[in-house]
Coordinates of C-alpha atoms in Angstrom, one line a residue:
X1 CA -10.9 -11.9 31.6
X2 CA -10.7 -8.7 29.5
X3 CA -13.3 -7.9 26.3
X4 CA -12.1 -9.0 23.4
X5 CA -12.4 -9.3 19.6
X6 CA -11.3 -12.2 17.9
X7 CA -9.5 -11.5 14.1
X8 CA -9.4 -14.7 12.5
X9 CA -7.3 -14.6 9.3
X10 CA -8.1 -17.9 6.5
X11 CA -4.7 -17.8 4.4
X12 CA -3.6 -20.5 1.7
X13 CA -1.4 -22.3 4.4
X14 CA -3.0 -21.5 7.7
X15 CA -5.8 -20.5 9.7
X16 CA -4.6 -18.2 12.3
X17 CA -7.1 -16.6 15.2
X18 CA -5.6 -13.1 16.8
X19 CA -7.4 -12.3 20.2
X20 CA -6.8 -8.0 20.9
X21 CA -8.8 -6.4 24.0
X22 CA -11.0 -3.3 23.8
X23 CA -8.4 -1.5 24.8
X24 CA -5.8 -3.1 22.5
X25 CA -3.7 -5.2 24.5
X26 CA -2.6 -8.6 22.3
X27 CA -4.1 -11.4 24.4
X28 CA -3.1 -14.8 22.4
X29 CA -2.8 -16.2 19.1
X30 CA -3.8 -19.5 17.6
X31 CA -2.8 -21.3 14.1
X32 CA -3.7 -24.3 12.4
X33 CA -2.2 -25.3 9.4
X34 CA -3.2 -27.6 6.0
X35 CA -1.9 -28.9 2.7
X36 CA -1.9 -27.5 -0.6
X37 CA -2.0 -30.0 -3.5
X38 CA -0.6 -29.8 -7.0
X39 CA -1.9 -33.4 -9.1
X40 CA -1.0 -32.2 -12.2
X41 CA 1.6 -29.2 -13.1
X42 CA -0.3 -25.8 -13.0
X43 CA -2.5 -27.2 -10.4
X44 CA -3.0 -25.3 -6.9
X45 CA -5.9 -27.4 -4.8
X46 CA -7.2 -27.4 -1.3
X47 CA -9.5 -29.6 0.2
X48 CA -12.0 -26.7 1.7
X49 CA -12.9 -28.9 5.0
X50 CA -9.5 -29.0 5.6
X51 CA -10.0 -25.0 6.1
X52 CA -13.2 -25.1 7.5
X53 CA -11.6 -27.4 10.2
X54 CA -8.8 -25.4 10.7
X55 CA -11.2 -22.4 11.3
X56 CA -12.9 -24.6 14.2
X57 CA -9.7 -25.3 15.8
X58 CA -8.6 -21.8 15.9
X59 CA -12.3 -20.7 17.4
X60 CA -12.5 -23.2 19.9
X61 CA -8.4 -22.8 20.3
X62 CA -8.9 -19.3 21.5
X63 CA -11.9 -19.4 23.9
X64 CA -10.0 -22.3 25.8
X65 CA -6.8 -20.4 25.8
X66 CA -8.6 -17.3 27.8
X67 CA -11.2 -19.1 28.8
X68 CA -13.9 -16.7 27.8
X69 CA -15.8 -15.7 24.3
X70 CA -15.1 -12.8 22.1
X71 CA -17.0 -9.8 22.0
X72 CA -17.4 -10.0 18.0
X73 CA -15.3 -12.3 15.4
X74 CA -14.1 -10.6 12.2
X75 CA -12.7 -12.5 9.6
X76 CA -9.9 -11.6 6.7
X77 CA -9.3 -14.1 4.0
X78 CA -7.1 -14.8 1.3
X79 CA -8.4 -14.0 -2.7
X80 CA -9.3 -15.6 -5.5
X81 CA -10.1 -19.0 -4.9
X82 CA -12.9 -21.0 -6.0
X83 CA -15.4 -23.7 -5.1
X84 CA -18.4 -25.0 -6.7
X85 CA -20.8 -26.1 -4.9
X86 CA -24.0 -27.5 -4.7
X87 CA -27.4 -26.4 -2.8
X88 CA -26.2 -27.3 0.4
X89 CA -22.4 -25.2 0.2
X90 CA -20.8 -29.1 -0.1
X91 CA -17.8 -28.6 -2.8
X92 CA -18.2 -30.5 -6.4
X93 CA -14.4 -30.0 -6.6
X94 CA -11.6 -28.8 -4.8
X95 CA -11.0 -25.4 -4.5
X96 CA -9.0 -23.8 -6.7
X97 CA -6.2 -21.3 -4.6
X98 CA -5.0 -18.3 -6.3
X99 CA -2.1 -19.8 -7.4
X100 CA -3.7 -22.0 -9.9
X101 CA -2.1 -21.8 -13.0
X102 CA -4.9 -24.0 -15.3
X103 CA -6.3 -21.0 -17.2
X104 CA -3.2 -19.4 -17.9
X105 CA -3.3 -19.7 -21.8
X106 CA -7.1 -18.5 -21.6
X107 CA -6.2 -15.4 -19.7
X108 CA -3.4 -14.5 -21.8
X109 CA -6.0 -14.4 -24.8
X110 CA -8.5 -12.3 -23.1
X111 CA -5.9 -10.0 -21.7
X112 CA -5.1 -8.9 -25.4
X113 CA -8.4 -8.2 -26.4
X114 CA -10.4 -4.6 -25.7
X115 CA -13.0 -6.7 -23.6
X116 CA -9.9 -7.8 -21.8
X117 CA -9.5 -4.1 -21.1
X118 CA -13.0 -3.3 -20.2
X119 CA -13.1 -6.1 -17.9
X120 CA -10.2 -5.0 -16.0
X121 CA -11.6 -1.0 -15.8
X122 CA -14.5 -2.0 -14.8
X123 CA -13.9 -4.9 -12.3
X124 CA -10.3 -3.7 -10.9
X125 CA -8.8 -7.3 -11.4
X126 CA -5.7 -8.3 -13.4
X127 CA -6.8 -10.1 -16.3
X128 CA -4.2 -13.0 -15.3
X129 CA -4.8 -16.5 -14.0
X130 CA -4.9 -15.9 -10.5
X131 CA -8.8 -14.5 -11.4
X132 CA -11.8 -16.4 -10.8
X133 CA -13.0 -15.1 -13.8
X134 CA -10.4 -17.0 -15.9
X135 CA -11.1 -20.1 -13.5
X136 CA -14.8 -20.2 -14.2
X137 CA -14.1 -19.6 -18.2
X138 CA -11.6 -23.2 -17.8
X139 CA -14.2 -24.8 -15.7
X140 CA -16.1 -24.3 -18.4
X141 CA -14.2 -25.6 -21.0
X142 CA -12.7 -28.3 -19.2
X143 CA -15.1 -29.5 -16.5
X144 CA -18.6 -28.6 -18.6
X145 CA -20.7 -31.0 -16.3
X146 CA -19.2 -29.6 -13.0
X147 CA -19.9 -26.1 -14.2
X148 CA -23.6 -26.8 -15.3
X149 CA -24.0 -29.0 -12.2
X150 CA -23.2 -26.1 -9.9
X151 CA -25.5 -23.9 -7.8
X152 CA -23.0 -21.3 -6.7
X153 CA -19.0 -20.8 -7.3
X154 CA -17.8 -19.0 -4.0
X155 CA -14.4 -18.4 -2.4
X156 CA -13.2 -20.1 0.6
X157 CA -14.6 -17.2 3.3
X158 CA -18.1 -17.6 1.5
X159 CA -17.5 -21.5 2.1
X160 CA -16.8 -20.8 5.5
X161 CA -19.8 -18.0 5.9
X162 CA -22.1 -20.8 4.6
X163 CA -21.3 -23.0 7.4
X164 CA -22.0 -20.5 9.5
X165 CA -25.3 -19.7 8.7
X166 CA -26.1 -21.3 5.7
X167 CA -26.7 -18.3 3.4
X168 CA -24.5 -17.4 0.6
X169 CA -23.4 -13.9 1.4
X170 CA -19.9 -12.4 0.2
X171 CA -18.2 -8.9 1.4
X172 CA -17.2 -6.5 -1.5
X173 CA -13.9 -7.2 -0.9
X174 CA -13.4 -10.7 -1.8
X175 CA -16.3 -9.7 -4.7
X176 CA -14.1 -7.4 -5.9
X177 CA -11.0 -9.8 -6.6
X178 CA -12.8 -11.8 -8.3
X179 CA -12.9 -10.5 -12.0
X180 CA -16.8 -10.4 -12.0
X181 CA -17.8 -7.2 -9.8
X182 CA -18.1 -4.0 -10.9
X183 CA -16.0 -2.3 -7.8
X184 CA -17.8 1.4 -8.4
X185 CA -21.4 0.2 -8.7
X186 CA -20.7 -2.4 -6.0
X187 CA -22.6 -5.0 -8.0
X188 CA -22.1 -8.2 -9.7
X189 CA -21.0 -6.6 -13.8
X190 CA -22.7 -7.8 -16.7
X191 CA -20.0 -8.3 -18.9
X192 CA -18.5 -10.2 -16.3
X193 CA -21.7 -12.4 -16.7
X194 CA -21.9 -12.6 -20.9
X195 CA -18.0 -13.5 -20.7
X196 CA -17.9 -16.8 -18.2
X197 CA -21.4 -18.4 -19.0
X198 CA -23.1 -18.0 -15.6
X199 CA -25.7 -15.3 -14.1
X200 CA -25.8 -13.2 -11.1
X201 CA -27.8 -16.2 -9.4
X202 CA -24.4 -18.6 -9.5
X203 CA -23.0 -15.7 -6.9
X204 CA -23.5 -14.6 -3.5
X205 CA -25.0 -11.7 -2.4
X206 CA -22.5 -9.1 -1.8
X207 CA -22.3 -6.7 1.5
X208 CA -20.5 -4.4 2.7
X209 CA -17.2 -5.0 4.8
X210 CA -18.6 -4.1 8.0
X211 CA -21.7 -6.3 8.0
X212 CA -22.9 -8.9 10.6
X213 CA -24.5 -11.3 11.3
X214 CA -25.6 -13.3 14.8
X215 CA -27.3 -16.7 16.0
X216 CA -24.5 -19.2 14.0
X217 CA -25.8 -22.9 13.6
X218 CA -26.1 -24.8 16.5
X219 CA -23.6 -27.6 15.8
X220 CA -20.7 -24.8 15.5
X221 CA -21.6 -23.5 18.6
X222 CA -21.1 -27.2 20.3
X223 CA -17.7 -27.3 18.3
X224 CA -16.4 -24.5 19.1
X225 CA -17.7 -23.3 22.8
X226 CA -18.9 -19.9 20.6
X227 CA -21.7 -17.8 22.2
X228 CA -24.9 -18.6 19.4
X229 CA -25.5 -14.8 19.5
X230 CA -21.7 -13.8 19.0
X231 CA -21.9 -11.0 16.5
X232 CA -19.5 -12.1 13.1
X233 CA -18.3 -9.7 10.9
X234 CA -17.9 -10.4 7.5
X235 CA -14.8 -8.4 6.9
X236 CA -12.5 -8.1 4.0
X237 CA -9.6 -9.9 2.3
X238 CA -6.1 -10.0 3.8
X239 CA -4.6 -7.7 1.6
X240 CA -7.0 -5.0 2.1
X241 CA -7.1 -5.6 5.8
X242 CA -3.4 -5.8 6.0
X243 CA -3.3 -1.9 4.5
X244 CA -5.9 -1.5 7.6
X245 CA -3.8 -3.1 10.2
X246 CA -1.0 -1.7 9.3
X247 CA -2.1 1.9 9.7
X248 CA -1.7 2.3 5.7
X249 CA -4.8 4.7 5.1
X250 CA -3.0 8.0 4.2
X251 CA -2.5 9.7 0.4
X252 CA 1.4 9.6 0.3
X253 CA 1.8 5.7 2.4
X254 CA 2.1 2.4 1.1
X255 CA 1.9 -0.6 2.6
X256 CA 4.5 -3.7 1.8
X257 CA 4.1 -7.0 3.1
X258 CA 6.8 -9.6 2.2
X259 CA 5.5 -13.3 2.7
X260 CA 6.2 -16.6 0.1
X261 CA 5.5 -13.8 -1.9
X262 CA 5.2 -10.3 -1.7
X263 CA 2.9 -6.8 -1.7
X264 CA 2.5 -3.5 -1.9
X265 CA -0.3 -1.4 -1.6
X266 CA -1.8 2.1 -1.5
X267 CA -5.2 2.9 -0.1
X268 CA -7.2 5.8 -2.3
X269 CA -10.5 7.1 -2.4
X270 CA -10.4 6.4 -5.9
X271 CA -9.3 3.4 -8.5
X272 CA -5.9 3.6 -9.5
X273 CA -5.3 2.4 -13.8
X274 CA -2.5 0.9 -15.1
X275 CA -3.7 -1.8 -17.8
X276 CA -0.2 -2.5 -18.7
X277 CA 1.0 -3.3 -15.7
X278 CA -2.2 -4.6 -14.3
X279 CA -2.3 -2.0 -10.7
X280 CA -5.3 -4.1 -8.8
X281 CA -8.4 -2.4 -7.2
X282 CA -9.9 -4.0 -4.6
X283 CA -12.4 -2.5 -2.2
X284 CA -11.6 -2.3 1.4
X285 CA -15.3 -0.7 2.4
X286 CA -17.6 1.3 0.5
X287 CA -15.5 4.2 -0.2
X288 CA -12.1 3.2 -0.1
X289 CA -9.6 1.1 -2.4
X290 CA -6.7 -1.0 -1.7
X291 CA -4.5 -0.4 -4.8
X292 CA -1.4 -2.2 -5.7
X293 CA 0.6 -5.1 -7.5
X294 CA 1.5 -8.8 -5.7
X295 CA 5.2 -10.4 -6.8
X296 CA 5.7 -14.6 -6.6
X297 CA 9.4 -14.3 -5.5
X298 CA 9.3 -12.9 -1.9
X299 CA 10.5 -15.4 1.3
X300 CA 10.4 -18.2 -1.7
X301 CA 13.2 -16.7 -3.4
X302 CA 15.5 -16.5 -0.3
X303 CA 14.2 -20.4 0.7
X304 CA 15.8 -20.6 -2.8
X305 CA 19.0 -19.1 -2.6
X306 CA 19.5 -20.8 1.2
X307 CA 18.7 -24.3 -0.3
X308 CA 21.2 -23.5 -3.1
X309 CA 24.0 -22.0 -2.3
X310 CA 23.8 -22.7 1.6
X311 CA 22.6 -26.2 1.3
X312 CA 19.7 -25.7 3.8
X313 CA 16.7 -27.8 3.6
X314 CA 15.1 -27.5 7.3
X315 CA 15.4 -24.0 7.6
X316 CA 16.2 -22.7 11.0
X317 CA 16.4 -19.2 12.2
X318 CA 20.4 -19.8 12.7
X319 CA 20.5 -20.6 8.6
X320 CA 18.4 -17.2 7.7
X321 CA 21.4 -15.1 9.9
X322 CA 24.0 -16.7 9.0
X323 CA 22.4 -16.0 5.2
X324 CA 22.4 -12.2 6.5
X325 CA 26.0 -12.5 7.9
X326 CA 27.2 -13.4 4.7
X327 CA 25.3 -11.0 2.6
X328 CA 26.4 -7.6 4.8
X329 CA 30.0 -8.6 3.6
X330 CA 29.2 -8.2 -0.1
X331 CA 29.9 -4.6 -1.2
X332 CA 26.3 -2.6 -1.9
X333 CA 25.4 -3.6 -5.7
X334 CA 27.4 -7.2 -5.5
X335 CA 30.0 -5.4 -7.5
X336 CA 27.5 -4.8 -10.7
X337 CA 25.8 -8.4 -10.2
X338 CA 22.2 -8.3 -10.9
X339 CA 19.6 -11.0 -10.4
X340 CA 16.2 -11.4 -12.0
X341 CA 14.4 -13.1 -9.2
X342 CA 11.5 -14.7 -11.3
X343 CA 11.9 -18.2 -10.4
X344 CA 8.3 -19.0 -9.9
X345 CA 6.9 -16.8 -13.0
X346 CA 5.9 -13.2 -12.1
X347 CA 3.0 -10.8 -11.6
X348 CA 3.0 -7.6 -11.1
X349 CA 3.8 -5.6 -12.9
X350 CA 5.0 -8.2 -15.7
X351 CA 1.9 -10.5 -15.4
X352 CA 4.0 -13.6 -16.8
X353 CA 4.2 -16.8 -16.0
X354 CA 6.8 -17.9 -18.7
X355 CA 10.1 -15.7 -16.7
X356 CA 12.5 -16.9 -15.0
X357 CA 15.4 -16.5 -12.5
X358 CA 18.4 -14.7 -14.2
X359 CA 22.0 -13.7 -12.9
X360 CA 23.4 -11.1 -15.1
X361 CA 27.3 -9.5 -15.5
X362 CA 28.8 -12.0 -14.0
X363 CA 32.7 -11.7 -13.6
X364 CA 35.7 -13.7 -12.3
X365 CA 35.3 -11.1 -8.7
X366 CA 31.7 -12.8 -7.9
X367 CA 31.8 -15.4 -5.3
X368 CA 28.9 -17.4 -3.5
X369 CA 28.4 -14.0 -1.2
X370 CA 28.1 -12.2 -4.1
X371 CA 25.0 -14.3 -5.7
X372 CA 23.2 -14.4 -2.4
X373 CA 23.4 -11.0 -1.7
X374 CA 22.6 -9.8 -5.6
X375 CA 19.4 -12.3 -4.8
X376 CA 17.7 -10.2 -1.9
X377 CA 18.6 -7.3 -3.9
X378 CA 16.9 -8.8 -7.0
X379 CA 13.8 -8.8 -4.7
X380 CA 14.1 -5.8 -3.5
X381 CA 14.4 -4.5 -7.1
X382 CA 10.9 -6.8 -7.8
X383 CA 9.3 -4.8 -5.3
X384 CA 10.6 -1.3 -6.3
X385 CA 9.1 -1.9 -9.6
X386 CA 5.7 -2.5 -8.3
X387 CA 6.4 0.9 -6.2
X388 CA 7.2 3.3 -8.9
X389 CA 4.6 2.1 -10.8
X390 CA 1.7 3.1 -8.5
X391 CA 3.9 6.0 -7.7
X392 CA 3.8 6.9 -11.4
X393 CA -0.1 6.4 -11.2
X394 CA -1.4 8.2 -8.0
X395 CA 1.6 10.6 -6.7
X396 CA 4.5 10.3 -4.7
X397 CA 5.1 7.9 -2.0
X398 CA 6.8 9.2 1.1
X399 CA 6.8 6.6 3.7
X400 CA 6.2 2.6 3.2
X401 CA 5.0 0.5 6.5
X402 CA 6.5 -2.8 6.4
X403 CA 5.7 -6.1 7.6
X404 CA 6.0 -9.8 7.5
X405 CA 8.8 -11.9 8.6
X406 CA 11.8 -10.4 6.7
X407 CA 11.2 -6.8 8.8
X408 CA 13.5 -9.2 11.7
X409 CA 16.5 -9.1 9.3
X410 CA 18.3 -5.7 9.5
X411 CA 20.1 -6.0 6.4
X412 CA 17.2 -7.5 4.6
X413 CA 15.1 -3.8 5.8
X414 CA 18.0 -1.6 5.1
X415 CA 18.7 -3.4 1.5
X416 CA 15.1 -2.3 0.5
X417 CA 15.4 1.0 1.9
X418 CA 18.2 1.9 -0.1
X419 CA 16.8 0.2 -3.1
X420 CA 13.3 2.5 -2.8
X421 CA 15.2 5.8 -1.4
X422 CA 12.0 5.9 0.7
X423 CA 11.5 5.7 5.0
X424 CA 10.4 2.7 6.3
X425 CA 8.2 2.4 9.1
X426 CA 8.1 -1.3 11.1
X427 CA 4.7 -1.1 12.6
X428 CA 2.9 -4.3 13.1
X429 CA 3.9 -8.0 12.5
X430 CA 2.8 -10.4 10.4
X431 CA -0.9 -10.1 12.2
X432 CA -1.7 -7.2 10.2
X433 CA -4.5 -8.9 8.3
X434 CA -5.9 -10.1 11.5
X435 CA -6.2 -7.0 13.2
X436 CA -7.7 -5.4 10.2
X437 CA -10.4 -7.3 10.8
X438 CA -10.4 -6.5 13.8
X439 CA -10.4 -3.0 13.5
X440 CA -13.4 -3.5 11.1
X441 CA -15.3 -5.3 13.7
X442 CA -14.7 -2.4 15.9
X443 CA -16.1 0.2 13.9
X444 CA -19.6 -1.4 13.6
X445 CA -19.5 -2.6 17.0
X446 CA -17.4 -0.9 19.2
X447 CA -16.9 2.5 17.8
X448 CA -16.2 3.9 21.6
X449 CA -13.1 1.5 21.5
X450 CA -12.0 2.0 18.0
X451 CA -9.7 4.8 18.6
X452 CA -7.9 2.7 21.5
X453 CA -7.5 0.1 19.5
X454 CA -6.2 1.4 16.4
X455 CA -3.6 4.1 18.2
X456 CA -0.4 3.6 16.7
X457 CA 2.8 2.4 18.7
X458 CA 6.1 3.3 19.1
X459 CA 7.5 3.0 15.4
X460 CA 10.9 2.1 14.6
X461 CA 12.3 3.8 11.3
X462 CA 14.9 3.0 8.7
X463 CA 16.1 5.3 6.4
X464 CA 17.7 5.4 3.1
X465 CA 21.6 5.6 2.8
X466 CA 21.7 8.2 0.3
X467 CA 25.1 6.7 -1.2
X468 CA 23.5 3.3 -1.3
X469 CA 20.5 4.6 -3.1
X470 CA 22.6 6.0 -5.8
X471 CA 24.3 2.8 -6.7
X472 CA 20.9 1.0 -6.8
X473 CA 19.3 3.9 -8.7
X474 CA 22.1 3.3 -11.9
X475 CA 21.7 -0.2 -11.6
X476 CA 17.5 0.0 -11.3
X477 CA 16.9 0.7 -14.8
X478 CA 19.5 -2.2 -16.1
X479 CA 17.5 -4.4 -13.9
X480 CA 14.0 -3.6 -15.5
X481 CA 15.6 -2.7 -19.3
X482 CA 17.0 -6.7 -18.9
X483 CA 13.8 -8.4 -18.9
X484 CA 12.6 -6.4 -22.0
X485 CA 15.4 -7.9 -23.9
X486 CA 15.2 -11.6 -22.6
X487 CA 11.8 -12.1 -22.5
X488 CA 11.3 -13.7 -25.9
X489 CA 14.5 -16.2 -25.2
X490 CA 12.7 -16.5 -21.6
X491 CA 9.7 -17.5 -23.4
X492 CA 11.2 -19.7 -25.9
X493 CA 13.0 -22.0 -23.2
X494 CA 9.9 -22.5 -21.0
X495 CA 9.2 -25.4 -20.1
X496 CA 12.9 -27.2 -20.9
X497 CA 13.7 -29.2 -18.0

């Protein structure tokens, strides 16, 4: 059996384990999958053993698949949940994901004040419900006794470190979406701490992505069949190891992931600002950012439009081409039809929660083709936002490195193409969290194998149609310019049903 390391990525709907040799070869994959509940509206929960069991299965999943133990485990996680717990790591309440929507009225406050501002220069994190920050401050309100009951609040990869090895330890990544770390000094901020109540002792110790640790407790190792002194790596968030896994490390690259939602990121030496539009800073290691800005309406916006105007409940990969099919037929711009894909509330770069889905210039020429193929454009246009905005803040953008499951769909890649005028380059799949980690674990630990590892395939390319990205580029401006003028009507029929 070849060497291995073992990326194991802890998402909001899965656990999935990513086995790579020394030499880079993809040896197997393993997923496990769990709920996310929603009691009350706003509400995102997870039952944290759920997770932690999920994690098991994909350890032990793995070393019986190949039948031998990883070199090193690495692990990338998803951001800004939260779980308080007690002495021994056991959760008071379930964790909240980042889609928890409870605090949204208490972050829209803070965001309009000046220590709103200062918060977000100094910690890199939109000032937005998604934070932990604005969780802790409506634990506080809402849950008092919880709150002053508990010994830490940590994410769901510090839950899972805890079990591990029962200390509380948390990588500057993860630290640094959290609203509460200062992501220049690399230390838990004191405003941070004044603002939501607690001190630096409710948190874990932060370290650095690349930091290990051996001899895991004894009843994982009989769980899982792992080697006691199997090096772990800490490693970073998903997003920041995506940019990794993806090769997205250069000045003039961006990285865009398209998911339920949606991503795209820029790695810099340096913070990128944009207080308006909320450009997030998270660390990926000690000296280098992951910069960018998330949407809500990715692959839930086209499960949308299939369920709608399809009829498709049990989606299939038949229902997604024959979605395609339909949508190649439509002229490029749907004959002026625009869609404002905000069905779920947006982020970035609007950062709210109270927008909504909108089809615009609609005329008697506009049939069911029409509205599905102005939807993936609507997307696209979503996402092109986010990308001239970071463009705007830290230079031009030459080539964007695409993954996730849309990159399959050749109309779907050559829509946003056109859309963003830029090259896109289809590198990895959707494991490109996992093998960030990965490639973490490799550079403390294998550095001789790092360069095999992280060499770079055969790419495929798309380019722009230049006639295509003139069509888009008139109708770009409508599509931002409309939500200006709709938001307050947008904001006065929230919540009609």
């Amino acid at each position: 059996m070849q060497a291995y390391i073992l990326g194991i990525d802890i998402g909001t709907g899965s656990t999935k384990a990513v086995a790579i040799s020394l030499t880079g070869e993809p040896l197997g994959t393993v997923s496990n999958h769990y709920p996310i509940n929603s009691p009350e509206p706003g509400y995102s929960e997870q039952d944290p053993l759920l997770i932690w069991d999920a994690f098991v299965k994909c350890l032990a999943g793995i070393i019986g698949k190949l039948g031998a133990v990883p070199q090193a485990v690495s692990l990338s996680s998803a951001m800004h949940s939260i779980i308080p717990v007690d002495e021994n790591g056991e959760a008071l309440l379930p964790m909240m994901t980042w889609a928890d929507a409870r605090s949204e009225n208490i972050a829209q406050a803070l965001r309009k004040t000046e220590q709103g501002a200062s918060l977000y220069h100094n910690c890199g994190t939109a000032i937005h419900a998604m934070s932990p920050l604005n969780k802790l401050l409506w634990l506080r309100a809402n849950r008092a006794e919880v709150f002053d009951a508990a010994h830490k609040f940590i994410s769901i990869k510090e839950f899972i470190w805890f079990r591990l090895f029962g200390v509380f330890e948390v990588d500057y990544s993860i630290a640094s979406a959290t609203g509460l770390f200062d992501i220049v000094k690399k230390e838990w901020n004191e405003e941070a701490m004044t603002v939501t109540g607690i001190t630096t002792s409710k948190l874990s110790t932060p370290v650095n992505t690349t930091y290990y640790r051996i001899n895991i407790k004894p009843e994982v190792v009989s769980l899982s069949g792992i080697n006691a002194n199997t090096p772990f790596v800490i490693g970073a968030s998903d997003g920041a190891c995506a940019n990794l896994g993806s090769h997205t490390t250069g000045p003039d690259v961006a990285a865009l992931t398209i998911g339920t939602s949606g991503a795209v990121r820029i790695t810099s030496p340096k913070p990128v600002y944009n207080y308006d539009a909320m450009v997030f800073n998270y660390l990926l290691d000690e000296q280098t950012y992951v910069c960018g800005g998330a949407v809500n309406n990715g692959g839930i916006a086209v499960n949308w439009l299939l369920k709608n105007f399809l009829q498709k409940d049990n989606l299939t990969t038949s229902d997604y081409d024959a979605l395609f099919d339909e949508i190649a037929s439509v002229p490029v711009g749907s004959n002026g039809l625009i869609f404002l894909p905000y069905l779920y509330g947006e982020r970035a770069p609007l950062w709210d929660t109270k927008t909504c889905g909108t089809f615009f210039n609609i005329k008697p020429v506009h049939t069911r083709s029409h509205f599905l193929r102005a939807g993936l454009e609507g997307i696209c246009f979503a996402l092109n936002d986010v990308l001239k905005t970071l463009e705007d803040a830290s230079g031009e953008i030459v080539q964007v490195n695409i993954s996730g499951g849309f990159t399959s769909s050749a109309v779907w890649t050559q829509v946003l193409a056109d859309i963003t005028g830029k090259r896109l380059a289809v590198l990895q799949s959707e494991d490109s969290s996992a093998l960030g980690a990965i490639y973490l674990a490799a550079r403390v630990l294998h550095p001789e194998s790092y360069d095999m590892l992280t060499r770079v395939e055969q790419q495929d390319f798309i380019e722009p149609d230049t006639k295509n990205h003139e069509v888009y580029s008139k109708m770009f401006p409508v599509f931002k310019k409309l939500y200006n003028d709709l938001k307050d009507s947008m904001h006065l029929v929230d919540g009609w049903e």
